[in-house]
Amino acid sequence: MKYKNIKIIIAFDIGLKNIGIAIGNTLIKKSRPLLTIKNCNIKKTFKKIKLIIKTWKPNYFIIGIPYIKSNIYKYCINFSKKLFLHFKLKIKKINENYSSIIIKKKKKKDSKSASLILQQYFYNI
């Protein structure tokens, strides 16, 4: 049996140094950390993201945006615009204030924060 309405979603926790990435789907509405990539320059970063998209074939992206106006807020907004222009996938933005603070452990902190952002999205759909 195929489920036509199941959507694969990739979530991003964008930071100036690292980008946490998580994956989930709308059938079970559970997220899981996928990996963390270095955010060195947009060309290298998008090359890595392209490989993830090729592997997982997501229907859309969730981007964590800190709604406290700051430099990182502007950076996340600009990054999400570039992501859309480059990959042409729909982007949904989620308030991610304090997601990195909630995750206590340093190991895989960025991908766990992305997973938390995606799980927050699932709670609201």
N, CA, C and O atoms as a Tinker XYZ file with bonds, in Angstrom:
   500  protein
     1  N      0.839000   -1.173000    0.000000    73     2
     2  CA     0.000000    0.000000    0.000000    64     1     3
     3  C      0.889000    1.243000    0.000000    63     2     4     5
     4  O      1.788000    1.372000    0.831000    81     3
     5  N      0.634000    2.148000   -0.930000    73     3     6
     6  CA     1.388000    3.399000   -0.973000    64     5     7
     7  C      0.590000    4.494000   -0.313000    63     6     8     9
     8  O     -0.632000    4.565000   -0.437000    81     7
     9  N      1.309000    5.347000    0.392000    73     7    10
    10  CA     0.698000    6.484000    1.055000    64     9    11
    11  C      1.050000    7.733000    0.264000    63    10    12    13
    12  O      2.180000    8.216000    0.324000    81    11
    13  N      0.079000    8.252000   -0.476000    73    11    14
    14  CA     0.345000    9.383000   -1.359000    64    13    15
    15  C      0.502000   10.703000   -0.611000    63    14    16    17
    16  O      1.164000   11.616000   -1.104000    81    15
    17  N     -0.087000   10.812000    0.554000    73    15    18
    18  CA    -0.062000   12.086000    1.263000    64    17    19
    19  C      1.095000   12.215000    2.254000    63    18    20    21
    20  O      1.174000   13.206000    2.980000    81    19
    21  N      1.970000   11.252000    2.293000    73    19    22
    22  CA     3.114000   11.326000    3.195000    64    21    23
    23  C      4.136000   12.298000    2.618000    63    22    24    25
    24  O      4.510000   12.211000    1.448000    81    23
    25  N      4.572000   13.213000    3.453000    73    23    26
    26  CA     5.576000   14.195000    3.047000    64    25    27
    27  C      6.862000   13.966000    3.837000    63    26    28    29
    28  O      6.840000   13.779000    5.053000    81    27
    29  N      7.974000   13.985000    3.121000    73    27    30
    30  CA     9.295000   13.919000    3.743000    64    29    31
    31  C      9.736000   15.362000    3.975000    63    30    32    33
    32  O      9.639000   16.200000    3.078000    81    31
    33  N     10.214000   15.642000    5.170000    73    31    34
    34  CA    10.587000   17.002000    5.533000    64    33    35
    35  C     12.005000   17.016000    6.077000    63    34    36    37
    36  O     12.388000   16.169000    6.884000    81    35
    37  N     12.773000   17.991000    5.623000    73    35    38
    38  CA    14.104000   18.224000    6.169000    64    37    39
    39  C     14.062000   19.553000    6.917000    63    38    40    41
    40  O     13.565000   20.556000    6.403000    81    39
    41  N     14.590000   19.541000    8.135000    73    39    42
    42  CA    14.620000   20.754000    8.964000    64    41    43
    43  C     16.060000   21.202000    9.168000    63    42    44    45
    44  O     16.990000   20.396000    9.219000    81    43
    45  N     16.209000   22.520000    9.283000    73    43    46
    46  CA    17.519000   23.124000    9.463000    64    45    47
    47  C     17.538000   24.009000   10.700000    63    46    48    49
    48  O     16.629000   24.806000   10.930000    81    47
    49  N     18.600000   23.852000   11.495000    73    47    50
    50  CA    18.920000   24.797000   12.556000    64    49    51
    51  C     20.173000   25.518000   12.071000    63    50    52    53
    52  O     21.273000   24.965000   12.107000    81    51
    53  N     19.995000   26.747000   11.622000    73    51    54
    54  CA    21.069000   27.480000   10.961000    64    53    55
    55  C     21.858000   28.291000   11.978000    63    54    56    57
    56  O     21.303000   29.067000   12.757000    81    55
    57  N     23.156000   28.090000   11.946000    73    55    58
    58  CA    24.059000   28.870000   12.767000    64    57    59
    59  C     25.158000   29.454000   11.909000    63    58    60    61
    60  O     25.316000   29.074000   10.749000    81    59
    61  N     25.901000   30.355000   12.459000    73    59    62
    62  CA    26.980000   30.976000   11.684000    64    61    63
    63  C     28.129000   30.011000   11.408000    63    62    64    65
    64  O     28.809000   30.128000   10.389000    81    63
    65  N     28.346000   29.050000   12.320000    73    63    66
    66  CA    29.435000   28.084000   12.151000    64    65    67
    67  C     28.957000   26.725000   11.650000    63    66    68    69
    68  O     29.628000   26.086000   10.839000    81    67
    69  N     27.791000   26.282000   12.136000    73    67    70
    70  CA    27.262000   24.957000   11.801000    64    69    71
    71  C     25.792000   25.030000   11.428000    63    70    72    73
    72  O     25.074000   25.954000   11.809000    81    71
    73  N     25.370000   24.026000   10.672000    73    71    74
    74  CA    23.953000   23.883000   10.339000    64    73    75
    75  C     23.530000   22.488000   10.757000    63    74    76    77
    76  O     24.058000   21.492000   10.262000    81    75
    77  N     22.574000   22.424000   11.673000    73    75    78
    78  CA    22.022000   21.147000   12.092000    64    77    79
    79  C     20.903000   20.748000   11.147000    63    78    80    81
    80  O     20.102000   21.582000   10.724000    81    79
    81  N     20.859000   19.467000   10.822000    73    79    82
    82  CA    19.863000   18.960000    9.876000    64    81    83
    83  C     19.152000   17.760000   10.498000    63    82    84    85
    84  O     19.777000   16.879000   11.089000    81    83
    85  N     17.824000   17.753000   10.345000    73    83    86
    86  CA    17.004000   16.653000   10.847000    64    85    87
    87  C     16.031000   16.230000    9.748000    63    86    88    89
    88  O     15.799000   16.964000    8.788000    81    87
    89  N     15.479000   15.054000    9.906000    73    87    90
    90  CA    14.556000   14.485000    8.920000    64    89    91
    91  C     13.326000   13.942000    9.632000    63    90    92    93
    92  O     13.395000   13.532000   10.790000    81    91
    93  N     12.216000   13.943000    8.935000    73    91    94
    94  CA    10.988000   13.370000    9.477000    64    93    95
    95  C      9.957000   13.233000    8.367000    63    94    96    97
    96  O     10.183000   13.651000    7.231000    81    95
    97  N      8.825000   12.640000    8.718000    73    95    98
    98  CA     7.752000   12.536000    7.731000    64    97    99
    99  C      6.404000   12.757000    8.404000    63    98   100   101
   100  O      6.268000   12.661000    9.624000    81    99
   101  N      5.420000   13.053000    7.575000    73    99   102
   102  CA     4.102000   13.401000    8.104000    64   101   103
   103  C      3.256000   12.188000    8.475000    63   102   104   105
   104  O      2.174000   12.356000    9.037000    81   103
   105  N      3.709000   10.984000    8.182000    73   103   106
   106  CA     2.958000    9.792000    8.582000    64   105   107
   107  C      3.098000    9.543000   10.078000    63   106   108   109
   108  O      2.101000    9.454000   10.795000    81   107
   109  N      4.334000    9.430000   10.546000    73   107   110
   110  CA     4.535000    9.137000   11.967000    64   109   111
   111  C      4.779000   10.399000   12.798000    63   110   112   113
   112  O      4.729000   10.357000   14.027000    81   111
   113  N      5.040000   11.504000   12.132000    73   111   114
   114  CA     5.244000   12.800000   12.796000    64   113   115
   115  C      6.292000   12.728000   13.903000    63   114   116   117
   116  O      6.097000   13.219000   15.015000    81   115
   117  N      7.395000   12.105000   13.555000    73   115   118
   118  CA     8.547000   12.041000   14.457000    64   117   119
   119  C      9.772000   12.531000   13.693000    63   118   120   121
   120  O      9.950000   12.240000   12.510000    81   119
   121  N     10.598000   13.273000   14.392000    73   119   122
   122  CA    11.821000   13.757000   13.768000    64   121   123
   123  C     13.012000   13.024000   14.362000    63   122   124   125
   124  O     12.945000   12.448000   15.448000    81   123
   125  N     14.089000   13.069000   13.620000    73   123   126
   126  CA    15.340000   12.517000   14.140000    64   125   127
   127  C     16.508000   13.325000   13.600000    63   126   128   129
   128  O     16.488000   13.773000   12.454000    81   127
   129  N     17.521000   13.508000   14.428000    73   127   130
   130  CA    18.711000   14.228000   13.961000    64   129   131
   131  C     19.358000   13.470000   12.810000    63   130   132   133
   132  O     19.449000   12.242000   12.840000    81   131
   133  N     19.800000   14.190000   11.813000    73   131   134
   134  CA    20.448000   13.545000   10.671000    64   133   135
   135  C     21.959000   13.780000   10.728000    63   134   136   137
   136  O     22.730000   12.829000   10.852000    81   135
   137  N     22.379000   15.032000   10.639000    73   135   138
   138  CA    23.791000   15.356000   10.713000    64   137   139
   139  C     23.975000   16.851000   10.907000    63   138   140   141
   140  O     23.026000   17.630000   10.820000    81   139
   141  N     25.202000   17.227000   11.168000    73   139   142
   142  CA    25.592000   18.629000   11.268000    64   141   143
   143  C     26.654000   18.876000   10.218000    63   142   144   145
   144  O     27.595000   18.097000   10.070000    81   143
   145  N     26.491000   19.981000    9.485000    73   143   146
   146  CA    27.495000   20.338000    8.490000    64   145   147
   147  C     28.099000   21.691000    8.855000    63   146   148   149
   148  O     27.460000   22.526000    9.495000    81   147
   149  N     29.331000   21.883000    8.436000    73   147   150
   150  CA    30.003000   23.164000    8.646000    64   149   151
   151  C     29.382000   24.190000    7.702000    63   150   152   153
   152  O     29.107000   23.894000    6.539000    81   151
   153  N     29.170000   25.371000    8.208000    73   151   154
   154  CA    28.632000   26.465000    7.417000    64   153   155
   155  C     29.792000   27.381000    7.030000    63   154   156   157
   156  O     29.938000   28.485000    7.553000    81   155
   157  N     30.615000   26.887000    6.091000    73   155   158
   158  CA    31.836000   27.621000    5.740000    64   157   159
   159  C     31.598000   28.654000    4.639000    63   158   160   161
   160  O     31.931000   29.827000    4.808000    81   159
   161  N     31.031000   28.231000    3.525000    73   159   162
   162  CA    30.613000   29.166000    2.483000    64   161   163
   163  C     29.410000   28.568000    1.771000    63   162   164   165
   164  O     29.211000   27.353000    1.781000    81   163
   165  N     28.620000   29.417000    1.160000    73   163   166
   166  CA    27.328000   28.998000    0.618000    64   165   167
   167  C     27.473000   27.923000   -0.458000    63   166   168   169
   168  O     26.645000   27.016000   -0.535000    81   167
   169  N     28.510000   28.011000   -1.285000    73   167   170
   170  CA    28.704000   27.035000   -2.362000    64   169   171
   171  C     28.960000   25.632000   -1.802000    63   170   172   173
   172  O     28.340000   24.661000   -2.236000    81   171
   173  N     29.873000   25.535000   -0.841000    73   171   174
   174  CA    30.182000   24.235000   -0.223000    64   173   175
   175  C     28.995000   23.715000    0.587000    63   174   176   177
   176  O     28.692000   22.522000    0.567000    81   175
   177  N     28.332000   24.621000    1.295000    73   175   178
   178  CA    27.181000   24.235000    2.110000    64   177   179
   179  C     26.062000   23.683000    1.228000    63   178   180   181
   180  O     25.481000   22.643000    1.538000    81   179
   181  N     25.761000   24.372000    0.135000    73   179   182
   182  CA    24.688000   23.917000   -0.755000    64   181   183
   183  C     25.055000   22.628000   -1.488000    63   182   184   185
   184  O     24.172000   21.845000   -1.839000    81   183
   185  N     26.324000   22.405000   -1.719000    73   183   186
   186  CA    26.766000   21.140000   -2.322000    64   185   187
   187  C     26.432000   19.972000   -1.386000    63   186   188   189
   188  O     25.968000   18.921000   -1.829000    81   187
   189  N     26.676000   20.174000   -0.083000    73   187   190
   190  CA    26.361000   19.134000    0.901000    64   189   191
   191  C     24.845000   18.945000    1.034000    63   190   192   193
   192  O     24.357000   17.820000    1.137000    81   191
   193  N     24.120000   20.050000    1.030000    73   191   194
   194  CA    22.659000   19.973000    1.128000    64   193   195
   195  C     22.082000   19.268000   -0.096000    63   194   196   197
   196  O     21.114000   18.516000    0.018000    81   195
   197  N     22.669000   19.507000   -1.257000    73   195   198
   198  CA    22.203000   18.860000   -2.491000    64   197   199
   199  C     22.297000   17.332000   -2.379000    63   198   200   201
   200  O     21.409000   16.619000   -2.846000    81   199
   201  N     23.358000   16.841000   -1.768000    73   199   202
   202  CA    23.512000   15.390000   -1.572000    64   201   203
   203  C     22.425000   14.842000   -0.637000    63   202   204   205
   204  O     21.901000   13.749000   -0.851000    81   203
   205  N     22.103000   15.608000    0.384000    73   203   206
   206  CA    21.055000   15.200000    1.323000    64   205   207
   207  C     19.700000   15.163000    0.604000    63   206   208   209
   208  O     18.917000   14.233000    0.796000    81   207
   209  N     19.438000   16.157000   -0.204000    73   207   210
   210  CA    18.175000   16.213000   -0.965000    64   209   211
   211  C     18.095000   15.036000   -1.933000    63   210   212   213
   212  O     17.046000   14.408000   -2.072000    81   211
   213  N     19.202000   14.745000   -2.594000    73   211   214
   214  CA    19.235000   13.622000   -3.544000    64   213   215
   215  C     18.937000   12.292000   -2.838000    63   214   216   217
   216  O     18.257000   11.425000   -3.387000    81   215
   217  N     19.446000   12.150000   -1.637000    73   215   218
   218  CA    19.239000   10.920000   -0.867000    64   217   219
   219  C     17.816000   10.803000   -0.327000    63   218   220   221
   220  O     17.195000    9.747000   -0.448000    81   219
   221  N     17.292000   11.883000    0.272000    73   219   222
   222  CA    16.023000   11.819000    0.995000    64   221   223
   223  C     14.815000   12.302000    0.197000    63   222   224   225
   224  O     13.681000   11.973000    0.547000    81   223
   225  N     15.030000   13.072000   -0.864000    73   223   226
   226  CA    13.950000   13.573000   -1.716000    64   225   227
   227  C     12.812000   14.227000   -0.913000    63   226   228   229
   228  O     11.668000   13.774000   -0.961000    81   227
   229  N     13.142000   15.289000   -0.179000    73   227   230
   230  CA    12.113000   15.924000    0.657000    64   229   231
   231  C     11.068000   16.672000   -0.166000    63   230   232   233
   232  O     11.326000   17.080000   -1.299000    81   231
   233  N      9.895000   16.843000    0.417000    73   231   234
   234  CA     8.836000   17.629000   -0.205000    64   233   235
   235  C      8.965000   19.111000    0.126000    63   234   236   237
   236  O      8.594000   19.972000   -0.672000    81   235
   237  N      9.496000   19.395000    1.311000    73   235   238
   238  CA     9.737000   20.781000    1.691000    64   237   239
   239  C     10.692000   20.850000    2.870000    63   238   240   241
   240  O     11.060000   19.839000    3.467000    81   239
   241  N     11.083000   22.090000    3.184000    73   239   242
   242  CA    12.019000   22.356000    4.274000    64   241   243
   243  C     11.319000   23.081000    5.413000    63   242   244   245
   244  O     10.366000   23.832000    5.208000    81   243
   245  N     11.816000   22.837000    6.607000    73   243   246
   246  CA    11.462000   23.629000    7.786000    64   245   247
   247  C     12.744000   24.339000    8.211000    63   246   248   249
   248  O     13.794000   23.715000    8.364000    81   247
   249  N     12.642000   25.636000    8.397000    73   247   250
   250  CA    13.795000   26.424000    8.826000    64   249   251
   251  C     13.484000   27.024000   10.188000    63   250   252   253
   252  O     12.448000   27.663000   10.372000    81   251
   253  N     14.376000   26.819000   11.131000    73   251   254
   254  CA    14.238000   27.461000   12.434000    64   253   255
   255  C     14.697000   28.905000   12.346000    63   254   256   257
   256  O     15.831000   29.187000   11.960000    81   255
   257  N     13.808000   29.812000   12.706000    73   255   258
   258  CA    14.124000   31.243000   12.672000    64   257   259
   259  C     14.000000   31.794000   14.092000    63   258   260   261
   260  O     12.945000   31.658000   14.713000    81   259
   261  N     15.051000   32.407000   14.610000    73   259   262
   262  CA    14.926000   33.035000   15.929000    64   261   263
   263  C     14.160000   34.352000   15.781000    63   262   264   265
   264  O     14.641000   35.288000   15.142000    81   263
   265  N     12.990000   34.415000   16.365000    73   263   266
   266  CA    12.159000   35.593000   16.164000    64   265   267
   267  C     12.527000   36.760000   17.067000    63   266   268   269
   268  O     11.809000   37.758000   17.128000    81   267
   269  N     13.634000   36.630000   17.759000    73   267   270
   270  CA    14.214000   37.774000   18.439000    64   269   271
   271  C     15.082000   38.455000   17.376000    63   270   272   273
   272  O     16.044000   37.866000   16.882000    81   271
   273  N     14.743000   39.670000   17.037000    73   271   274
   274  CA    15.453000   40.380000   15.958000    64   273   275
   275  C     16.924000   40.547000   16.332000    63   274   276   277
   276  O     17.263000   41.132000   17.360000    81   275
   277  N     17.779000   40.019000   15.472000    73   275   278
   278  CA    19.212000   40.064000   15.716000    64   277   279
   279  C     19.926000   39.797000   14.394000    63   278   280   281
   280  O     19.290000   39.627000   13.354000    81   279
   281  N     21.243000   39.765000   14.450000    73   279   282
   282  CA    22.012000   39.448000   13.241000    64   281   283
   283  C     21.736000   38.030000   12.768000    63   282   284   285
   284  O     21.667000   37.786000   11.564000    81   283
   285  N     21.576000   37.093000   13.694000    73   283   286
   286  CA    21.300000   35.706000   13.296000    64   285   287
   287  C     19.913000   35.595000   12.671000    63   286   288   289
   288  O     19.707000   34.775000   11.776000    81   287
   289  N     18.964000   36.403000   13.125000    73   287   290
   290  CA    17.631000   36.445000   12.500000    64   289   291
   291  C     17.771000   36.815000   11.029000    63   290   292   293
   292  O     17.229000   36.131000   10.161000    81   291
   293  N     18.494000   37.890000   10.747000    73   291   294
   294  CA    18.688000   38.343000    9.363000    64   293   295
   295  C     19.425000   37.279000    8.549000    63   294   296   297
   296  O     19.090000   37.024000    7.392000    81   295
   297  N     20.423000   36.669000    9.166000    73   295   298
   298  CA    21.185000   35.630000    8.480000    64   297   299
   299  C     20.286000   34.453000    8.100000    63   298   300   301
   300  O     20.359000   33.955000    6.977000    81   299
   301  N     19.443000   34.009000    9.026000    73   299   302
   302  CA    18.537000   32.879000    8.771000    64   301   303
   303  C     17.526000   33.210000    7.666000    63   302   304   305
   304  O     17.240000   32.370000    6.812000    81   303
   305  N     16.994000   34.421000    7.685000    73   303   306
   306  CA    16.052000   34.843000    6.637000    64   305   307
   307  C     16.742000   34.833000    5.282000    63   306   308   309
   308  O     16.195000   34.310000    4.311000    81   307
   309  N     17.934000   35.406000    5.206000    73   307   310
   310  CA    18.678000   35.422000    3.939000    64   309   311
   311  C     19.047000   34.021000    3.485000    63   310   312   313
   312  O     18.966000   33.706000    2.298000    81   311
   313  N     19.457000   33.175000    4.433000    73   311   314
   314  CA    19.812000   31.797000    4.093000    64   313   315
   315  C     18.594000   31.067000    3.530000    63   314   316   317
   316  O     18.709000   30.346000    2.539000    81   315
   317  N     17.431000   31.247000    4.155000    73   315   318
   318  CA    16.230000   30.553000    3.684000    64   317   319
   319  C     15.839000   31.026000    2.279000    63   318   320   321
   320  O     15.374000   30.221000    1.472000    81   319
   321  N     16.018000   32.301000    1.979000    73   319   322
   322  CA    15.736000   32.811000    0.627000    64   321   323
   323  C     16.662000   32.169000   -0.402000    63   322   324   325
   324  O     16.221000   31.753000   -1.473000    81   323
   325  N     17.944000   32.094000   -0.067000    73   323   326
   326  CA    18.918000   31.464000   -0.966000    64   325   327
   327  C     18.622000   29.981000   -1.152000    63   326   328   329
   328  O     18.755000   29.443000   -2.251000    81   327
   329  N     18.220000   29.329000   -0.063000    73   327   330
   330  CA    17.869000   27.910000   -0.118000    64   329   331
   331  C     16.708000   27.685000   -1.082000    63   330   332   333
   332  O     16.741000   26.772000   -1.907000    81   331
   333  N     15.682000   28.527000   -0.969000    73   331   334
   334  CA    14.529000   28.414000   -1.863000    64   333   335
   335  C     14.940000   28.674000   -3.311000    63   334   336   337
   336  O     14.575000   27.901000   -4.197000    81   335
   337  N     15.678000   29.727000   -3.566000    73   335   338
   338  CA    16.088000   30.066000   -4.934000    64   337   339
   339  C     16.948000   28.972000   -5.561000    63   338   340   341
   340  O     16.869000   28.714000   -6.762000    81   339
   341  N     17.766000   28.338000   -4.734000    73   339   342
   342  CA    18.675000   27.314000   -5.254000    64   341   343
   343  C     17.979000   25.970000   -5.489000    63   342   344   345
   344  O     18.207000   25.328000   -6.514000    81   343
   345  N     17.135000   25.542000   -4.550000    73   343   346
   346  CA    16.567000   24.200000   -4.620000    64   345   347
   347  C     15.092000   24.158000   -5.023000    63   346   348   349
   348  O     14.569000   23.088000   -5.334000    81   347
   349  N     14.424000   25.300000   -5.020000    73   347   350
   350  CA    13.026000   25.402000   -5.463000    64   349   351
   351  C     12.068000   24.515000   -4.672000    63   350   352   353
   352  O     11.087000   24.010000   -5.218000    81   351
   353  N     12.351000   24.331000   -3.401000    73   351   354
   354  CA    11.456000   23.592000   -2.521000    64   353   355
   355  C     10.796000   24.576000   -1.560000    63   354   356   357
   356  O     11.407000   25.550000   -1.119000    81   355
   357  N      9.544000   24.297000   -1.250000    73   355   358
   358  CA     8.796000   25.144000   -0.326000    64   357   359
   359  C      9.503000   25.181000    1.030000    63   358   360   361
   360  O     10.064000   24.182000    1.482000    81   359
   361  N      9.464000   26.353000    1.666000    73   359   362
   362  CA    10.094000   26.526000    2.973000    64   361   363
   363  C      9.051000   27.027000    3.957000    63   362   364   365
   364  O      8.320000   27.978000    3.680000    81   363
   365  N      8.993000   26.373000    5.107000    73   363   366
   366  CA     8.145000   26.825000    6.210000    64   365   367
   367  C      9.070000   27.239000    7.346000    63   366   368   369
   368  O     10.026000   26.537000    7.676000    81   367
   369  N      8.771000   28.384000    7.933000    73   367   370
   370  CA     9.614000   28.904000    9.005000    64   369   371
   371  C      8.943000   28.662000   10.355000    63   370   372   373
   372  O      7.736000   28.851000   10.514000    81   371
   373  N      9.757000   28.241000   11.320000    73   371   374
   374  CA     9.291000   27.933000   12.665000    64   373   375
   375  C     10.113000   28.739000   13.667000    63   374   376   377
   376  O     11.326000   28.885000   13.517000    81   375
   377  N      9.445000   29.255000   14.678000    73   375   378
   378  CA    10.148000   29.960000   15.742000    64   377   379
   379  C     11.065000   28.979000   16.466000    63   378   380   381
   380  O     10.607000   27.983000   17.026000    81   379
   381  N     12.338000   29.265000   16.448000    73   379   382
   382  CA    13.290000   28.347000   17.081000    64   381   383
   383  C     13.999000   28.974000   18.272000    63   382   384   385
   384  O     15.074000   28.524000   18.669000    81   383
   385  N     13.405000   29.998000   18.833000    73   383   386
   386  CA    14.025000   30.625000   20.001000    64   385   387
   387  C     14.363000   29.577000   21.057000    63   386   388   389
   388  O     13.508000   28.800000   21.481000    81   387
   389  N     15.597000   29.573000   21.463000    73   387   390
   390  CA    16.102000   28.753000   22.571000    64   389   391
   391  C     16.201000   27.254000   22.267000    63   390   392   393
   392  O     16.434000   26.468000   23.185000    81   391
   393  N     16.034000   26.836000   21.018000    73   391   394
   394  CA    16.129000   25.395000   20.732000    64   393   395
   395  C     17.509000   24.852000   21.058000    63   394   396   397
   396  O     17.623000   23.738000   21.569000    81   395
   397  N     18.553000   25.608000   20.777000    73   395   398
   398  CA    19.912000   25.146000   21.096000    64   397   399
   399  C     20.165000   25.139000   22.596000    63   398   400   401
   400  O     20.962000   24.338000   23.084000    81   399
   401  N     19.503000   26.012000   23.325000    73   399   402
   402  CA    19.667000   26.061000   24.781000    64   401   403
   403  C     18.979000   24.860000   25.429000    63   402   404   405
   404  O     19.472000   24.320000   26.420000    81   403
   405  N     17.841000   24.442000   24.870000    73   403   406
   406  CA    17.095000   23.305000   25.420000    64   405   407
   407  C     17.905000   22.022000   25.304000    63   406   408   409
   408  O     17.860000   21.174000   26.196000    81   407
   409  N     18.642000   21.877000   24.217000    73   407   410
   410  CA    19.488000   20.698000   24.022000    64   409   411
   411  C     20.748000   20.900000   24.856000    63   410   412   413
   412  O     21.567000   21.769000   24.556000    81   411
   413  N     20.895000   20.109000   25.885000    73   411   414
   414  CA    21.977000   20.303000   26.857000    64   413   415
   415  C     23.318000   19.742000   26.380000    63   414   416   417
   416  O     24.362000   20.359000   26.592000    81   415
   417  N     23.289000   18.577000   25.739000    73   415   418
   418  CA    24.528000   17.905000   25.366000    64   417   419
   419  C     25.183000   18.602000   24.177000    63   418   420   421
   420  O     24.507000   19.032000   23.242000    81   419
   421  N     26.490000   18.703000   24.231000    73   419   422
   422  CA    27.255000   19.336000   23.149000    64   421   423
   423  C     27.316000   18.446000   21.908000    63   422   424   425
   424  O     27.313000   18.943000   20.781000    81   423
   425  N     27.373000   17.127000   22.118000    73   423   426
   426  CA    27.508000   16.205000   21.004000    64   425   427
   427  C     26.237000   16.225000   20.158000    63   426   428   429
   428  O     25.136000   16.011000   20.664000    81   427
   429  N     26.407000   16.482000   18.879000    73   427   430
   430  CA    25.300000   16.526000   17.916000    64   429   431
   431  C     24.247000   17.576000   18.294000    63   430   432   433
   432  O     23.070000   17.422000   17.969000    81   431
   433  N     24.668000   18.621000   18.968000    73   431   434
   434  CA    23.734000   19.637000   19.447000    64   433   435
   435  C     22.955000   20.289000   18.300000    63   434   436   437
   436  O     21.749000   20.505000   18.422000    81   435
   437  N     23.622000   20.600000   17.197000    73   435   438
   438  CA    22.964000   21.304000   16.100000    64   437   439
   439  C     21.922000   20.439000   15.402000    63   438   440   441
   440  O     20.832000   20.921000   15.095000    81   439
   441  N     22.236000   19.174000   15.147000    73   439   442
   442  CA    21.249000   18.304000   14.499000    64   441   443
   443  C     20.104000   17.973000   15.456000    63   442   444   445
   444  O     18.968000   17.788000   15.018000    81   443
   445  N     20.390000   17.898000   16.755000    73   443   446
   446  CA    19.318000   17.681000   17.740000    64   445   447
   447  C     18.418000   18.909000   17.827000    63   446   448   449
   448  O     17.207000   18.777000   18.004000    81   447
   449  N     18.994000   20.095000   17.706000    73   447   450
   450  CA    18.187000   21.313000   17.684000    64   449   451
   451  C     17.292000   21.333000   16.455000    63   450   452   453
   452  O     16.132000   21.736000   16.544000    81   451
   453  N     17.811000   20.907000   15.307000    73   451   454
   454  CA    16.999000   20.819000   14.084000    64   453   455
   455  C     15.862000   19.824000   14.276000    63   454   456   457
   456  O     14.745000   20.055000   13.813000    81   455
   457  N     16.143000   18.725000   14.955000    73   455   458
   458  CA    15.113000   17.730000   15.236000    64   457   459
   459  C     14.029000   18.303000   16.148000    63   458   460   461
   460  O     12.843000   18.035000   15.954000    81   459
   461  N     14.433000   19.079000   17.126000    73   459   462
   462  CA    13.484000   19.728000   18.024000    64   461   463
   463  C     12.596000   20.725000   17.256000    63   462   464   465
   464  O     11.394000   20.807000   17.504000    81   463
   465  N     13.187000   21.465000   16.342000    73   463   466
   466  CA    12.436000   22.405000   15.498000    64   465   467
   467  C     11.400000   21.649000   14.670000    63   466   468   469
   468  O     10.245000   22.065000   14.586000    81   467
   469  N     11.812000   20.543000   14.064000    73   467   470
   470  CA    10.891000   19.753000   13.247000    64   469   471
   471  C      9.794000   19.130000   14.102000    63   470   472   473
   472  O      8.634000   19.092000   13.691000    81   471
   473  N     10.146000   18.650000   15.269000    73   471   474
   474  CA     9.135000   18.062000   16.153000    64   473   475
   475  C      8.120000   19.117000   16.580000    63   474   476   477
   476  O      6.928000   18.827000   16.692000    81   475
   477  N      8.581000   20.315000   16.814000    73   475   478
   478  CA     7.673000   21.423000   17.143000    64   477   479
   479  C      6.692000   21.663000   15.992000    63   478   480   481
   480  O      5.510000   21.922000   16.219000    81   479
   481  N      7.187000   21.576000   14.772000    73   479   482
   482  CA     6.311000   21.715000   13.602000    64   481   483
   483  C      5.253000   20.600000   13.590000    63   482   484   485
   484  O      4.074000   20.859000   13.351000    81   483
   485  N      5.683000   19.373000   13.848000    73   483   486
   486  CA     4.730000   18.246000   13.860000    64   485   487
   487  C      3.653000   18.408000   14.910000    63   486   488   489
   488  O      2.509000   18.012000   14.688000    81   487
   489  N      3.997000   18.982000   16.046000    73   487   490
   490  CA     2.979000   19.208000   17.090000    64   489   491
   491  C      1.903000   20.168000   16.635000    63   490   492   493
   492  O      0.788000   20.150000   17.157000    81   491
   493  N      2.226000   21.003000   15.669000    73   491   494
   494  CA     1.287000   22.034000   15.224000    64   493   495
   495  C      0.531000   21.701000   13.938000    63   494   496   497
   496  O     -0.266000   22.511000   13.465000    81   495
   497  N      0.774000   20.514000   13.366000    73   495   498
   498  CA     0.021000   20.153000   12.152000    64   497   499
   499  C     -0.973000   19.052000   12.464000    63   498   500
   500  O     -1.702000   18.609000   11.576000    81   499
